[in-house]
């Protein structure tokens, strides 16, 4: 990351999305009784539109940065 402010923003977004994804996945799996496989199949595609719109650039840049 170029500066500390961007890095703080990046990790805040990462932690928030991971927490939200885990909470929604657990809600549909355990509380609604859907099971973990079905829950993953239902909630996983929710990230596809943003990944497709970005062309996976954020993922590539995060994994390939020095």
Coordinates of C-alpha atoms in Angstrom, one line a residue:
X1 CA 0.0 0.0 0.0
X2 CA 1.2 3.5 -0.8
X3 CA 0.3 5.1 2.5
X4 CA -1.0 4.2 5.9
X5 CA -4.4 5.7 5.3
X6 CA -5.1 3.4 2.4
X7 CA -3.9 0.4 4.3
X8 CA -6.2 1.2 7.2
X9 CA -9.1 1.5 4.8
X10 CA -8.2 -1.7 3.0
X11 CA -8.1 -3.8 6.2
X12 CA -11.2 -2.2 7.6
X13 CA -13.1 -3.2 4.5
X14 CA -11.6 -6.7 4.5
X15 CA -12.5 -7.3 8.2
X16 CA -16.0 -5.9 7.7
X17 CA -16.8 -8.0 4.6
X18 CA -15.3 -11.2 6.2
X19 CA -17.4 -10.6 9.4
X20 CA -20.5 -9.9 7.4
X21 CA -20.0 -12.9 5.1
X22 CA -19.4 -15.2 8.0
X23 CA -22.5 -13.9 9.9
X24 CA -24.8 -14.2 6.9
X25 CA -23.4 -17.7 6.0
X26 CA -23.9 -18.9 9.6
X27 CA -27.4 -17.4 9.8
X28 CA -28.5 -19.2 6.7
X29 CA -26.7 -22.4 7.6
X30 CA -27.5 -22.8 11.3
X31 CA -30.3 -20.5 12.2
X32 CA -32.4 -21.1 9.1
X33 CA -31.4 -24.8 9.0
X34 CA -30.2 -24.7 5.4
X35 CA -26.9 -26.5 6.0
X36 CA -23.4 -25.3 5.2
X37 CA -23.2 -26.5 1.7
X38 CA -26.5 -25.0 0.6
X39 CA -25.6 -21.8 2.5
X40 CA -22.4 -21.5 0.6
X41 CA -24.1 -22.1 -2.7
X42 CA -26.7 -19.4 -1.8
X43 CA -24.4 -16.7 -0.4
X44 CA -21.2 -17.3 -2.4
X45 CA -22.5 -15.9 -5.7
X46 CA -23.3 -12.6 -3.9
X47 CA -19.7 -11.6 -4.4
X48 CA -19.7 -12.4 -8.1
X49 CA -21.1 -9.1 -9.4
X50 CA -18.5 -7.0 -7.7
X51 CA -15.7 -9.4 -8.7
X52 CA -16.9 -9.4 -12.3
X53 CA -17.3 -5.6 -12.4
X54 CA -13.8 -5.1 -11.1
X55 CA -12.3 -7.6 -13.5
X56 CA -10.7 -9.3 -10.4
X57 CA -8.2 -6.4 -10.4
X58 CA -8.4 -5.8 -6.6
X59 CA -7.8 -9.5 -5.9
X60 CA -4.9 -9.7 -8.3
X61 CA -3.3 -6.5 -6.9
X62 CA -3.7 -7.6 -3.3
X63 CA -2.1 -11.0 -4.0
X64 CA 0.7 -9.8 -6.3
X65 CA 1.9 -6.7 -4.4
X66 CA 5.4 -6.9 -3.0

